[in-house]
Structures are given as C-alpha cells and as structure tokens.
Coordinates of C-alpha atoms and ligand atoms in Angstrom, one line a residue:
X1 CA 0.0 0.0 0.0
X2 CA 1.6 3.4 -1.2
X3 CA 1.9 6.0 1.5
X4 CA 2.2 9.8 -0.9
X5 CA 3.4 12.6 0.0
X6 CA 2.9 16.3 -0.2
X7 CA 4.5 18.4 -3.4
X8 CA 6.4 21.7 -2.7
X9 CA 8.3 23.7 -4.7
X10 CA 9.4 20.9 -6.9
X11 CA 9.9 18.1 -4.9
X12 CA 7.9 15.3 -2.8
X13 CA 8.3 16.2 0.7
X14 CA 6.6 14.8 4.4
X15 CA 4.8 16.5 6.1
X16 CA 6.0 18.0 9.5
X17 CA 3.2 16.0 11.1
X18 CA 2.5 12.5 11.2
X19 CA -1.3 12.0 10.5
X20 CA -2.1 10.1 7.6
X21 CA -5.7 9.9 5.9
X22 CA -6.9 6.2 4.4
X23 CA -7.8 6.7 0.4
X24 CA -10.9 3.8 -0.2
X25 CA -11.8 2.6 -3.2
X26 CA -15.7 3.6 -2.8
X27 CA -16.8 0.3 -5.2
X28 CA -15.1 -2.4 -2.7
X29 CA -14.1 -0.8 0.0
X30 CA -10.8 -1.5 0.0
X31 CA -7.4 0.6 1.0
X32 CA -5.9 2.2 -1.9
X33 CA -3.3 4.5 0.0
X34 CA -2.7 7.4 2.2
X35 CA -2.1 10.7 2.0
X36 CA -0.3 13.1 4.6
X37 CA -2.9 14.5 7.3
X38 CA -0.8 18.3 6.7
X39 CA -0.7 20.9 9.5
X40 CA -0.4 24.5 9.2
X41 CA 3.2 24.2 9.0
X42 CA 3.1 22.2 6.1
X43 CA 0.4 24.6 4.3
X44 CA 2.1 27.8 5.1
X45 CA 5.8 26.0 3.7
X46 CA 3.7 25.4 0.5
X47 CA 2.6 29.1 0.4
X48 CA 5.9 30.5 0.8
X49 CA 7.4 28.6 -1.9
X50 CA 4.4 29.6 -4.1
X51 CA 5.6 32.8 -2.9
X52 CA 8.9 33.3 -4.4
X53 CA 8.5 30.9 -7.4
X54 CA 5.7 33.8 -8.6
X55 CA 7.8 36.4 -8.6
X56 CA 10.3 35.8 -11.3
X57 CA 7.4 33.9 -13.0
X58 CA 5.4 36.9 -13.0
X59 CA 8.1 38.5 -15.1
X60 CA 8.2 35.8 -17.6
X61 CA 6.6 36.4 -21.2
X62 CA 3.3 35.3 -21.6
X63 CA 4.4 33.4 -24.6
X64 CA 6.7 31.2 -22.3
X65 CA 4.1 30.7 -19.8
X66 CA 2.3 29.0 -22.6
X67 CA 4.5 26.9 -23.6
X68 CA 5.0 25.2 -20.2
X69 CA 1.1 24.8 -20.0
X70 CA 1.2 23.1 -23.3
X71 CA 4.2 21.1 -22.5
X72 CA 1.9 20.2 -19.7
X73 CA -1.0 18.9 -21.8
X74 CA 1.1 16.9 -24.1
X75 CA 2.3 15.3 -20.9
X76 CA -0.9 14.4 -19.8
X77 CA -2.1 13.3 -23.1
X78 CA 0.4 10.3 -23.2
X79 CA -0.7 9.5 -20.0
X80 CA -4.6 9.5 -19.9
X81 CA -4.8 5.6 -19.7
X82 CA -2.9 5.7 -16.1
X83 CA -4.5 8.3 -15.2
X84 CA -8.2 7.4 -15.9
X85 CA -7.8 4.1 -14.0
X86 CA -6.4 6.0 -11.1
X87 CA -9.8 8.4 -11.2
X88 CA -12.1 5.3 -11.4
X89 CA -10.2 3.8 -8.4
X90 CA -10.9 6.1 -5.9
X91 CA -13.8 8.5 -7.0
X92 CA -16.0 5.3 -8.7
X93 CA -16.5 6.9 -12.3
X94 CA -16.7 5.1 -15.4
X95 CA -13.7 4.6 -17.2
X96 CA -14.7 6.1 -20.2
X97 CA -16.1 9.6 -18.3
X98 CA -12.6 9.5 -16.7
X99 CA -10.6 9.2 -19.7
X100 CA -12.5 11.9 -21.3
X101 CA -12.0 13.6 -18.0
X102 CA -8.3 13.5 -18.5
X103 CA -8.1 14.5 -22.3
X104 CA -10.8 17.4 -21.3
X105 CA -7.8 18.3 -18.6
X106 CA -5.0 18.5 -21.6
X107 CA -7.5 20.4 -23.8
X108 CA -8.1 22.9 -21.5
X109 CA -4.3 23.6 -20.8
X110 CA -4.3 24.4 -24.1
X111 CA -7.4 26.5 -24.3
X112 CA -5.9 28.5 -21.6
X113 CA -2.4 28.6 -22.3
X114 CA -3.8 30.2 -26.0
X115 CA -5.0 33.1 -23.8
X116 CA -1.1 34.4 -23.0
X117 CA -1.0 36.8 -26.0
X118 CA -4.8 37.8 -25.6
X119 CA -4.4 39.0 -21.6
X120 CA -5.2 43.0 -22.4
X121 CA -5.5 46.0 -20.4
X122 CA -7.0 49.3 -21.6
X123 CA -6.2 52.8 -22.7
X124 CA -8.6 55.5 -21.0
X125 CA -9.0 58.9 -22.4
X126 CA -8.0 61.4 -19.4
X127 CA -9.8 64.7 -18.3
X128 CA -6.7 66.2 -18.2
X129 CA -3.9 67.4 -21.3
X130 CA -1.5 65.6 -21.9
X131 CA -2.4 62.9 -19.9
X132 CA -2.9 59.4 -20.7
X133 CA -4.1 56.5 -18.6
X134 CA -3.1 52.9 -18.6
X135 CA -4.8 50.1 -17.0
X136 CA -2.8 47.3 -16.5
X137 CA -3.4 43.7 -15.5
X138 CA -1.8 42.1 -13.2
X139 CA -1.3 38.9 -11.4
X140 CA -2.5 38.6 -7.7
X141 CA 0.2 36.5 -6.4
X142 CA -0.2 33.4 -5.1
X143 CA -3.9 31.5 -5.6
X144 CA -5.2 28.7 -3.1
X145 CA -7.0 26.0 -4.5
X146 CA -9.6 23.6 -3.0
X147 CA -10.7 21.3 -5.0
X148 CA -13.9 18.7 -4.7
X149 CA -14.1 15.2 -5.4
X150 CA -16.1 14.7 -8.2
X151 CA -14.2 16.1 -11.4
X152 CA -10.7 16.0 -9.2
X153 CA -8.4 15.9 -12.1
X154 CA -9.9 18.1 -13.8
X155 CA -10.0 20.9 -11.3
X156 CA -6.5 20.7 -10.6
X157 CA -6.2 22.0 -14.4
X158 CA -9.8 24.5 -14.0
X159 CA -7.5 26.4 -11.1
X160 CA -3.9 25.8 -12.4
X161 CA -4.4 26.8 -16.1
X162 CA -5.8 30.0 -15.7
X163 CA -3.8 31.0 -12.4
X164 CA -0.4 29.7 -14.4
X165 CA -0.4 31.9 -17.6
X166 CA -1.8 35.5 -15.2
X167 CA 1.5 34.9 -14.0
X168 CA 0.2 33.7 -10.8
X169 CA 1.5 30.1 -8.8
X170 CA -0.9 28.2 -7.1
X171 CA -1.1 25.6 -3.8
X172 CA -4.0 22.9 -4.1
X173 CA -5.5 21.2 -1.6
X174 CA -7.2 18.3 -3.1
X175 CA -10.4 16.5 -1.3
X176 CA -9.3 14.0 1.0
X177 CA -11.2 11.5 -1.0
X178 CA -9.8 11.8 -4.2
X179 CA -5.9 12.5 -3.8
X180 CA -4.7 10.2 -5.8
X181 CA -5.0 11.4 -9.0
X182 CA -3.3 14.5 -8.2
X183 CA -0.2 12.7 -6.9
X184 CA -0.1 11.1 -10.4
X185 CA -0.3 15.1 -11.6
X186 CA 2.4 16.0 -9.6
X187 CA 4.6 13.1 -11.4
X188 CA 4.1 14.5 -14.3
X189 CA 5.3 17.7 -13.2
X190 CA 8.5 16.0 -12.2
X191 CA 8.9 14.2 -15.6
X192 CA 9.0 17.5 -17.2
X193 CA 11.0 19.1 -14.9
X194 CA 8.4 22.1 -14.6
X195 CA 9.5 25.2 -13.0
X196 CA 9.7 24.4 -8.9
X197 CA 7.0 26.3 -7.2
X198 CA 4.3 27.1 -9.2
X199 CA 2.3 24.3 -8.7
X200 CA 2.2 22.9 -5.1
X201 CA -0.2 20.3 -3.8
X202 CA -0.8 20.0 -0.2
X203 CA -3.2 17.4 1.4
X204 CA -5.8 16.7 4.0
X205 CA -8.6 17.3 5.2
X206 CA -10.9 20.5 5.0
X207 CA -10.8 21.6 8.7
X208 CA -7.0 21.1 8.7
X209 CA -5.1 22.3 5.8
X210 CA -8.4 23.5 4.0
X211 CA -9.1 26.2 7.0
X212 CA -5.2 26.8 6.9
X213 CA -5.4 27.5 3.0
X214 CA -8.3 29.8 2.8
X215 CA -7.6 31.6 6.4
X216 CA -3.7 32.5 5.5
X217 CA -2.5 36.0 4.6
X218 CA -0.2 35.1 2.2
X219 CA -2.4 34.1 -0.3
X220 CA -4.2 36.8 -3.0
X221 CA -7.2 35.0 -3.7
X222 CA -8.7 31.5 -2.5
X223 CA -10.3 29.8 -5.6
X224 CA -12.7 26.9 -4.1
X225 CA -15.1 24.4 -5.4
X226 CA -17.2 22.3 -2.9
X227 CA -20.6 22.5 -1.3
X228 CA -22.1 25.4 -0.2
X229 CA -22.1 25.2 3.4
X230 CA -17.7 24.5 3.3
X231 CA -18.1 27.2 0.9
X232 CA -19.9 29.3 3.7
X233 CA -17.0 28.4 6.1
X234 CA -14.4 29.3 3.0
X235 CA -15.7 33.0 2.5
X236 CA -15.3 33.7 6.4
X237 CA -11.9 32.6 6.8
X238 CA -10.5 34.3 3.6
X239 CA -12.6 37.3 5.7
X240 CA -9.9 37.5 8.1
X241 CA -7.9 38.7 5.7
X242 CA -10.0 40.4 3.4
X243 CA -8.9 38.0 0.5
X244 CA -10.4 37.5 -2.6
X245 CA -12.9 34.8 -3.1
X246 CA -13.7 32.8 -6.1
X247 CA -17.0 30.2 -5.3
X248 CA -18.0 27.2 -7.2
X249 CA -20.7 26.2 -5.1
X250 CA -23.7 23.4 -5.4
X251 CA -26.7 23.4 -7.9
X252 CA -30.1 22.3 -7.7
X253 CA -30.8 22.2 -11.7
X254 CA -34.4 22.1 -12.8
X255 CA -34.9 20.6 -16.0
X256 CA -38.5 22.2 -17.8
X257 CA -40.3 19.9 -20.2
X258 CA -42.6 21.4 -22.1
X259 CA -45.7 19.5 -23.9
X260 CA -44.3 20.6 -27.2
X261 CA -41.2 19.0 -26.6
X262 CA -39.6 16.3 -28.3
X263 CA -39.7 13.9 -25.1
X264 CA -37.4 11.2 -26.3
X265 CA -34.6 13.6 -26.8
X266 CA -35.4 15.2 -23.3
X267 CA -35.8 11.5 -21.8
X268 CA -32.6 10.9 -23.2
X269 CA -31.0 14.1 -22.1
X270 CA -32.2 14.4 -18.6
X271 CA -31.8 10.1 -17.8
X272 CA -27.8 10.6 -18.9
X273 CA -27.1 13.9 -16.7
X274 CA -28.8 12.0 -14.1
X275 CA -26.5 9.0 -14.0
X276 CA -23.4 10.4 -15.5
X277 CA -21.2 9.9 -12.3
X278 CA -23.6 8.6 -10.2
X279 CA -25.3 11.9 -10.6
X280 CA -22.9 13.7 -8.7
X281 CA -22.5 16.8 -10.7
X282 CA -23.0 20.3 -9.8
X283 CA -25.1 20.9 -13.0
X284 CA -26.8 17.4 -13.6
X285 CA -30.8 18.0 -13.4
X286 CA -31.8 17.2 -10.1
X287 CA -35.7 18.0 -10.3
X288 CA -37.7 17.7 -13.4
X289 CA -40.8 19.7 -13.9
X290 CA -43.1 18.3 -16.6
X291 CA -46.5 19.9 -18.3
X292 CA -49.1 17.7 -17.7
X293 CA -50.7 17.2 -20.9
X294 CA -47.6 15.3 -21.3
X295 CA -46.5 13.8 -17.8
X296 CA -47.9 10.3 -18.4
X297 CA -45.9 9.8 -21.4
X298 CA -42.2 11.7 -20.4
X299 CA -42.8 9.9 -17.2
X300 CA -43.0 6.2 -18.9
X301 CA -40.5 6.8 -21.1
X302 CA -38.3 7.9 -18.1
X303 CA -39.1 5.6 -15.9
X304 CA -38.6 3.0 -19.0
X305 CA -34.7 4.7 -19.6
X306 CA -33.6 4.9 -16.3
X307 CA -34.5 1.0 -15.3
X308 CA -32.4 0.6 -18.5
X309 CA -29.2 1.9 -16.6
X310 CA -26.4 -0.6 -15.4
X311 CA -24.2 0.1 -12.4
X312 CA -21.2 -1.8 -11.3
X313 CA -17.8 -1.7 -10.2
X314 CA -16.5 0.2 -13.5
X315 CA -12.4 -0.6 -12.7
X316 CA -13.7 -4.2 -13.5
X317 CA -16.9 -3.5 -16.1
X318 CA -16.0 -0.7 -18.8
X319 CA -19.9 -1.4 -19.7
X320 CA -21.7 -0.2 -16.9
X321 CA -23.3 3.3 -17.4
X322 CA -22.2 4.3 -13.3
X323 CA -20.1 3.6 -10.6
X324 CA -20.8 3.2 -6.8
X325 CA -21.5 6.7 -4.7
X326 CA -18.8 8.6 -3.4
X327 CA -18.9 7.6 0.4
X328 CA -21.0 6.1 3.0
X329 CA -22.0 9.7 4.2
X330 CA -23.1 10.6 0.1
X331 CA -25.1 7.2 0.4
X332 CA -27.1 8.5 3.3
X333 CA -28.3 11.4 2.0
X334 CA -29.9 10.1 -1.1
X335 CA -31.5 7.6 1.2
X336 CA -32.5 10.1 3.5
X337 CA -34.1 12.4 0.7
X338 CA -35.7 9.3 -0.9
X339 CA -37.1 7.9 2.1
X340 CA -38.6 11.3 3.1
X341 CA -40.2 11.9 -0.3
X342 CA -42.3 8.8 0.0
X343 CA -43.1 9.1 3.3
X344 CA -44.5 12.8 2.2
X345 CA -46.3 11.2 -0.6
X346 CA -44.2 10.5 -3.9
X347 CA -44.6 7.6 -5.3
X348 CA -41.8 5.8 -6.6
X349 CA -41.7 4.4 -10.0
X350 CA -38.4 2.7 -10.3
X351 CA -35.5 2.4 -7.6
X352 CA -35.4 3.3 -4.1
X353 CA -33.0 1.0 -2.6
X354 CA -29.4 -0.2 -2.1
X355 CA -27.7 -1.3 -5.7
X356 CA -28.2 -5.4 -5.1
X357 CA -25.5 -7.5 -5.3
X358 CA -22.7 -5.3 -4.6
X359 CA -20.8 -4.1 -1.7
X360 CA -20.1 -0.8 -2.3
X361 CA -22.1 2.7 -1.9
X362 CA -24.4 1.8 -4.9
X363 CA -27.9 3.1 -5.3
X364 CA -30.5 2.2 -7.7
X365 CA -31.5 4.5 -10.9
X366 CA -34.1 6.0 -8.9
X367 CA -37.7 7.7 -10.2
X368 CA -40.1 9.5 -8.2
X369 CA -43.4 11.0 -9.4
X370 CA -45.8 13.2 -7.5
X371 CA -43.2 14.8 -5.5
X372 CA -44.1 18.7 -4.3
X373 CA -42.2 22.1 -4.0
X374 CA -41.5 21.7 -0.4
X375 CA -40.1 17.9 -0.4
X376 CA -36.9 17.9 0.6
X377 CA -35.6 15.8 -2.4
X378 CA -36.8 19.2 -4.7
X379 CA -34.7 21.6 -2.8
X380 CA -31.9 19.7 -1.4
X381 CA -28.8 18.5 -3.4
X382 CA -28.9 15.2 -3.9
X383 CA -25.9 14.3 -5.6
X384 CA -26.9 10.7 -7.0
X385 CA -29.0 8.6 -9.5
X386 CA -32.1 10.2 -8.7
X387 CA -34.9 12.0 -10.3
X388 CA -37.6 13.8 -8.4
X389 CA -40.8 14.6 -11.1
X390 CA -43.3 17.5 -10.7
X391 CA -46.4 18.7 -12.8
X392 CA -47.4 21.9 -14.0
X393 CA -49.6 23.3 -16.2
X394 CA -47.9 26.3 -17.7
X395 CA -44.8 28.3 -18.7
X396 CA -45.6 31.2 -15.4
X397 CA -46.1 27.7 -13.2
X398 CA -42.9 25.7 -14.5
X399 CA -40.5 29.2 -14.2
X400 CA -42.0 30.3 -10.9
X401 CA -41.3 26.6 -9.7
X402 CA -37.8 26.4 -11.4
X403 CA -37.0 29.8 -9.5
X404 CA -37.8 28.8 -6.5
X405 CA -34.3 27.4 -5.2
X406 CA -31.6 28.7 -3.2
X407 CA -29.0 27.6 -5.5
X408 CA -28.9 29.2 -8.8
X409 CA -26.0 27.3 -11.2
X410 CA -27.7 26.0 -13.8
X411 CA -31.0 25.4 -16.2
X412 CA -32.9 23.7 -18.5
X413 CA -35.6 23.8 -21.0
X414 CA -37.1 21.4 -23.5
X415 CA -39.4 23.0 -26.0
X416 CA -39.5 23.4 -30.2
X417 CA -41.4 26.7 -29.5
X418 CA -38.8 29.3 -29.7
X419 CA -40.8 32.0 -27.7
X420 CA -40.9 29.5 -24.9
X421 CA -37.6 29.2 -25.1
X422 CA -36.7 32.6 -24.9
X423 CA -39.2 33.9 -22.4
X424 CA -36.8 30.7 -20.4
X425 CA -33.8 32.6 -20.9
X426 CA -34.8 36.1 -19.8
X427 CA -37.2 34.9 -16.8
X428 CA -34.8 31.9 -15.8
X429 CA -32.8 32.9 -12.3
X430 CA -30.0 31.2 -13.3
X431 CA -26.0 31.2 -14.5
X432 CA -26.6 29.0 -17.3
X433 CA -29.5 27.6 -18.9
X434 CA -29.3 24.9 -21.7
X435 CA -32.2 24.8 -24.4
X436 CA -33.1 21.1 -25.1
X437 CA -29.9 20.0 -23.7
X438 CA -27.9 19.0 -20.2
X439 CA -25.2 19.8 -19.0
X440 CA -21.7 20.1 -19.5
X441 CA -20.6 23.3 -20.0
X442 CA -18.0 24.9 -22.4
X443 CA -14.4 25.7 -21.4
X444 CA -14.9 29.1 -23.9
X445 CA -18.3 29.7 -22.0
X446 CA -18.6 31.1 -18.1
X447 CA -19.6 29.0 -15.5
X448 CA -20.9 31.0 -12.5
X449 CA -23.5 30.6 -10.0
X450 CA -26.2 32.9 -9.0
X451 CA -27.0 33.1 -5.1
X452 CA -25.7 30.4 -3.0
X453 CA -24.1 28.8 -6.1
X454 CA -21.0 30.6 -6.0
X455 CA -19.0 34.0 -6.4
X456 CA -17.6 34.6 -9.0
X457 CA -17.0 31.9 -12.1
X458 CA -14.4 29.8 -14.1
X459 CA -14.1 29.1 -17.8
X460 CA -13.3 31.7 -21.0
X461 CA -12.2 35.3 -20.8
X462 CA -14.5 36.2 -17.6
X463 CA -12.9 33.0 -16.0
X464 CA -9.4 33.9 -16.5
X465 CA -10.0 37.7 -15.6
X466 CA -10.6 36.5 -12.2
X467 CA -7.2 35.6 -11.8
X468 CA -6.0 39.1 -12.6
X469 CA -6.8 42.3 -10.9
X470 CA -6.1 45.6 -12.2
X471 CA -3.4 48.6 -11.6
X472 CA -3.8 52.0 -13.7
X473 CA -1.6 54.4 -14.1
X474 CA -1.9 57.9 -14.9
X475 CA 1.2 59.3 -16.9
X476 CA 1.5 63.2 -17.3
X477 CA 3.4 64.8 -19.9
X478 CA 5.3 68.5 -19.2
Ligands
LIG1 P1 -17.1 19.8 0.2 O1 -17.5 21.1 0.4 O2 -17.4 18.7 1.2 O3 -15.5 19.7 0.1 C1 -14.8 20.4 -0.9 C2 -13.4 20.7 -0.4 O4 -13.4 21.6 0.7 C3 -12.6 19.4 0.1 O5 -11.3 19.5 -0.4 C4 -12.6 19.6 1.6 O6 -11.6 19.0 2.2 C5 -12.6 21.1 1.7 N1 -13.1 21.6 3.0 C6 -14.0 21.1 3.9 N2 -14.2 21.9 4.9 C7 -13.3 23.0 4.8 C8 -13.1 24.1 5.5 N3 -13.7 24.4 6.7 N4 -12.2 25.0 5.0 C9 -11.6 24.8 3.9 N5 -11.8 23.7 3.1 C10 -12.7 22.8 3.5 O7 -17.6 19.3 -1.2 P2 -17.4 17.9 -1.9 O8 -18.3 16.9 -1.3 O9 -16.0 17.6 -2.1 O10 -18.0 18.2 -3.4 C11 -19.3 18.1 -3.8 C12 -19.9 19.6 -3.9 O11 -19.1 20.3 -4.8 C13 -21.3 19.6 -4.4 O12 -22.0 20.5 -3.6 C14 -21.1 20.1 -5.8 O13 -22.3 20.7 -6.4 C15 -20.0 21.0 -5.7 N6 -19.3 21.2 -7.0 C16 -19.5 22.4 -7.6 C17 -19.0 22.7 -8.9 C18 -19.2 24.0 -9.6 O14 -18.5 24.2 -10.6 N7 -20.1 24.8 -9.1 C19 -18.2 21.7 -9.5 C20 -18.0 20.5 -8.8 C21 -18.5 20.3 -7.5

C-alpha cells in the first residue's frame, strides 16, 4: 500500500506532522493509500514557496508561460490511460467519463495557455492634457486552491491553467477523498521538470489544511469548489484577511419539459445527466418539472430509460453506465431524501433501494413521481441517480417553480417553441440555462453561480479575468 506525500516547490516532501488519511476505493471498500494529514506548517511551507517561485514567474513572457502549460498537456495526453484508472479507483467513475476527464484536462491547458497573447488592459482617455491613462493587469500573487471530489483531475487543471499563464502560482489542496490522482499530476510535473514552485499540492482534510489554506494572509485569492455550506465556512476565513474569493458552489438544476417537446430527446437528455457519475455533478438535473398534458408519457419513457441503466464496479466492467457513490456519508443522504419523499407522498416508480449484489455505496436508478415544491428531495442537493418529477400546467407555473431554489448554477428547457424558449432565458434565475440539452458546460463559455451557487465563475475570458486584478496608471506629460 503506497503511503504519498505532499508536493512543494518541486519536490515530494513529508509533512512535518505524522497523520495520515486512508484513500478507499468507494466500489469495494478497499485501502488504496494514504495521503499526509498536513498541519499548518506544512500549508504555510507550501505558500511560501508559491511565494517566491511567482515572482520571477510573473516576469516571464506570456508566450513562455504557454509553452510550459502546453508542455503540460502533451504530458498528460500520453498518459490518460494511467491516469483514468487512477480516477475510477478512488472516485468510482466510469472509465470512459474518466478518460474523457483526462483529455478534457490536456485540452483545456491548451485552451488556456492560447489566452497568454490575448491578456489585455485598456487605454482610458484622461480629463486632463496631456495625460494618458493605462490600465494594467496584473497577477494577484499566489492563488489557493480547493478542490472537490467529483471532477478531481480536472480541477486541478480549472485552477492551475488559468492561475499559471496571469502569472500567478498556485497551492492545491485536493479532497481527502480523491488525492490520488493529483499525486499522479504531480509526477508529471516531475517528468517535465516544470518550473519548482508554481504548482504545489498540499493534502488533507478541510478543517485542517483547507481552514489553513483559505484563512492565510499570504495568499491573494482562495479559488474553491465544494458544497455550499464549506463554501460558507471558506468565504469567512479568507474574511480574516479580506482576501479575494472565487465560489464554485452546489446546484439544484431544474430541468422544464414542455408538452411541445420532443420527449425522447429530453428522456434521453435528462436520464444521462442524471446518471453520469452517479449523478454527482453540480449541473446534472436534479428535479424535473413536466407539463401535464404530457407527464404520463415523459414519465413512462423515463421511468422505462432509467431501469435501462447498469451500475457496477467500473475498474472491473467498462460497460456499466455508473459507478458506486462517493462515500457512506453521500449514500445516506440520497436515502435520506428518498425515504422522506415517499413518506410525504411520492410515489416511486423505479428504484429506491441499495444497488443489489454489490458491496459498495451503490444506489438504484431512482424515479419519483408526485413529488411537491416543499419535499426535501426538490430543494436539497442530492448528488446521486435520482430523479424527483413534478407537474405543471404552464410556462408562469414551471418558471416560478424552477426559480424557487436557493441555488442558482444551472438550467434547462425542453421545447420546439422558440418564444418559450426565450421567455426561459430572460425569466430563468440562473447562470446557465441549456435549451433542449444537459449539461456540460464549455471551457470558452462562463460557469458562475447565482445566489448560493458561487461567487464569482471559471471558464473563457471572464474565467481567467478573475485571476488578474487591475493597476492604472496615470502618466503626465510637461
Ligand atoms: P465539500 O464542500 O465537502 O469539500 C470540498 C473541499 O473543501 C474538500 O477539499 C474539503 O476537504 C474542503 N473543506 C472542507 N471543509 C473545509 C473548511 N472548513 N475550510 C476549507 N476547506 C474545507 O464538497 P465535496 O463533497 O468535495 O464536493 C461536492 C460539492 O461540490 C457539491 O455540492 C457540488 O455541487 C460542488 N461542486 C460544484 C462545482 C461547480 O462548478 N459549481 C463543481 C464540482 C462540484
């Protein structure tokens, strides 16, 4: 059993403490290896590497910035096999979503190492003669990163990419339940003997080296995805400090299916955001609201596609359509929120129990019909193969509905009647809304949350702005 280490400036180091945290494979059960338990000590050692590494990197070409980041890419491109399996081991995703996970990684290295000769500041026409104003971008310094565990790999590349080529160097903290593959990154950077410093990875747990991360004065910005409530806890220890906060927060999609819709392309649609990854994505549809003049068809044809779905343990079947649940504690909750549902009156059409035959945190693709606004299961992330269904009658119904929610990430619509769809867009509380499509999202587009979804976004130009923050300077001639 491998026992990894932390990555500083360069090298693999221990940490100064001796906790370790056990890495479990979630579809047996099994030990996969540990990662370092860090302290503060380890975190701030991280920090202050970051910390001088970005200052000569800062002063770099943007041009040669790039380069490293596509360097980078091709690295990881003639490793996607290893890496993939790693991915599937301890976070439980197909094999296939995890090598496309990987190559999405390279390509967006690229995508963002393309934007170091497009960085631009501005010229601003003065109130005074013979004055000119500049206004300059610059790099904030040093970025934390905390990642989740359900696109792990991924994020590493979501914070690094754009944080690299501002000219900024970055410490990760990975989830505790997914570390593995970032140790594999990490190699990499070793292989190519990428500049010491600029990437650091740091792990343990979120109370530990999270809090030390986000609550330290040494960093210019703290760049997290998670939950909401951890993100809650993120924003008030960067507070301390008055740092800069960038939120990638939960979701709660609704997914609208109107009666004019073509409901075999929305079955399809909605069934494979549900189970891609177990359902355990910030933007899969996790409530579906359906008119009724067509609920008893879209539901029979749902209920029909999702009994279709295979799970299994995916490092051993690269057939299944989804892996086991993240953990024990991710289990619960979508038996919690199913359980409560019924006993409030939904009625379940397919699912609703344990994944039989296996031993690890597998749950049945899951249906439930006549579910209500105020169910839990509406207006709670659930994170996993499940699909609460409501009825309404109109557009005004389905949009005040959809609305309703605390999170605000993303949207969808199903409809061939393009005023529909675009009353959708402009009454839709939301920062993204797909028209007769799911999710993902484009690495060109912005992906940003509205109210307890996040501050802030990632992706394309806005994305990469965040990274930067501005400096003008007012020159006077005589
Ligand atoms: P989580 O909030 O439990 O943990 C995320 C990270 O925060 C982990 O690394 C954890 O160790 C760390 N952490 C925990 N407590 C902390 C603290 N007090 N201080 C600092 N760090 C702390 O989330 P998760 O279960 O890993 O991920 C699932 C969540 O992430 C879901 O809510 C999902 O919607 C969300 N997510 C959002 C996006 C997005 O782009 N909006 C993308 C992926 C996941």
């Amino acid at each position: 059993m491998k026992k990894f280490e932390n990555f500083i400036n360069g090298k693999f180091v221990p940490s100064n403490g001796s906790g370790q945290i056990n890495v479990i494979n979630p579809a047996t059960g099994a030990l996969i290896c540990t990662v370092p338990d860090s302290t503060d000590q380890d975190v701030d050692e991280a920090i202050a590497a970051a910390g001088s590494a970005q200052r000569s990197w800062e002063t770099q070409p943007a041009a040669v910035r790039a380069r490293h980041l596509k360097a980078l890419a091709h690295k990881i491109r003639q490793n996607v096999e290893p890496i993939a399996r790693v991915i599937t081991e301890e976070q439980g995703k197909t094999l296939g979503l995890a090598r496309v996970e990987v190559e999405f990684t390279a390509e967006y290295l690229e995508y963002m190492a393309e934007w170091g000769r497009r960085i631009e500041g501005e010229i601003i026409e003065s109130d005074r003669p013979g004055e000119s104003i500049f206004l300059f971008r610059r790099p904030i310094g040093v970025i934390g990163g905390i990642l989740p565990w359900n696109f792990p790999f991924f994020l590493i590349a979501r914070k690094a990419g754009p944080a690299l080529i501002t000219g900024n160097t970055i410490v990760i903290k990975p989830s505790e339940e997914t570390p593995h593959n970032a140790v594999k990154f990490c190699e990499l950077l070793v292989e190519l003997d990428f500049p010491p410093g600029l990437i650091n990875v740091v792990h343990g747990r979120g109370s530990g080296a999270g809090h030390a991360l986000a609550s330290s004065p040494n960093i210019g910005m703290i760049n997290f995805t998670g939950s909401a409530d951890t993100g809650s806890k993120v924003m008030a220890a960067a507070a301390k400090n008055i740092t800069k906060v960038n939120l990638e927060l939960g979701g709660k999609a609704p997914a609208i299916v109107m009666a004019d819709a073509d409901l075999d392309l929305s079955v399809k649609a909605i069934k494979s955001s549900r189970i891609i990854n177990s359902g355990q994505v910030c933007n899969c549809a996790e409530r579906v609201y359906v008119q009724s003049s067509a609920a008893t068809e879209f539901v029979d044809k749902l209920g029909l596609a999702m009994r279709d779905s295979r799970y299994g343990d995916p490092s051993l079947d690269e057939t299944v359509d989804y892996g086991p649940l993240i953990n024990e504690a991710g289990y619960r909750k979508v038996e919690r929120l199913v359980g409560s549902a019924l006993k409030s009156g939904a009625t379940l059409l397919t699912g609703g129990k344990r994944g039989q035959g296996t031993q690890g945190y597998y749950y049945e693709p899951t249906v439930l019909t006549g579910c209500n606004q105020s169910m839990d299961v509406v207006r709670q992330e659930i994170f996993g193969p499940v699909i609460p269904v409501i009825e309404f009658d109109d557009l005004d119904e389905a949009i005040a509905l959809a609305n309703d929610c605390e999170y605000g990430l993303t949207s969808s619509i199903y409809t061939r009647d393009l005023n529909v769809a675009l009353r959708a867009c402009q009454e839709l509380r939301f920062g993204e809304t797909y028209i007769n499509r799911e999710n993902f999202e484009a690495m060109q587009g912005f992906h940003a949350g509205w109210r307890k979804s996040g501050v802030g976004g990632a992706d394309g130009r806005h994305g990469l702005y965040e990274f930067l923050q501005t400096h003008v300077v007012y020159m006077q001639r005589y």
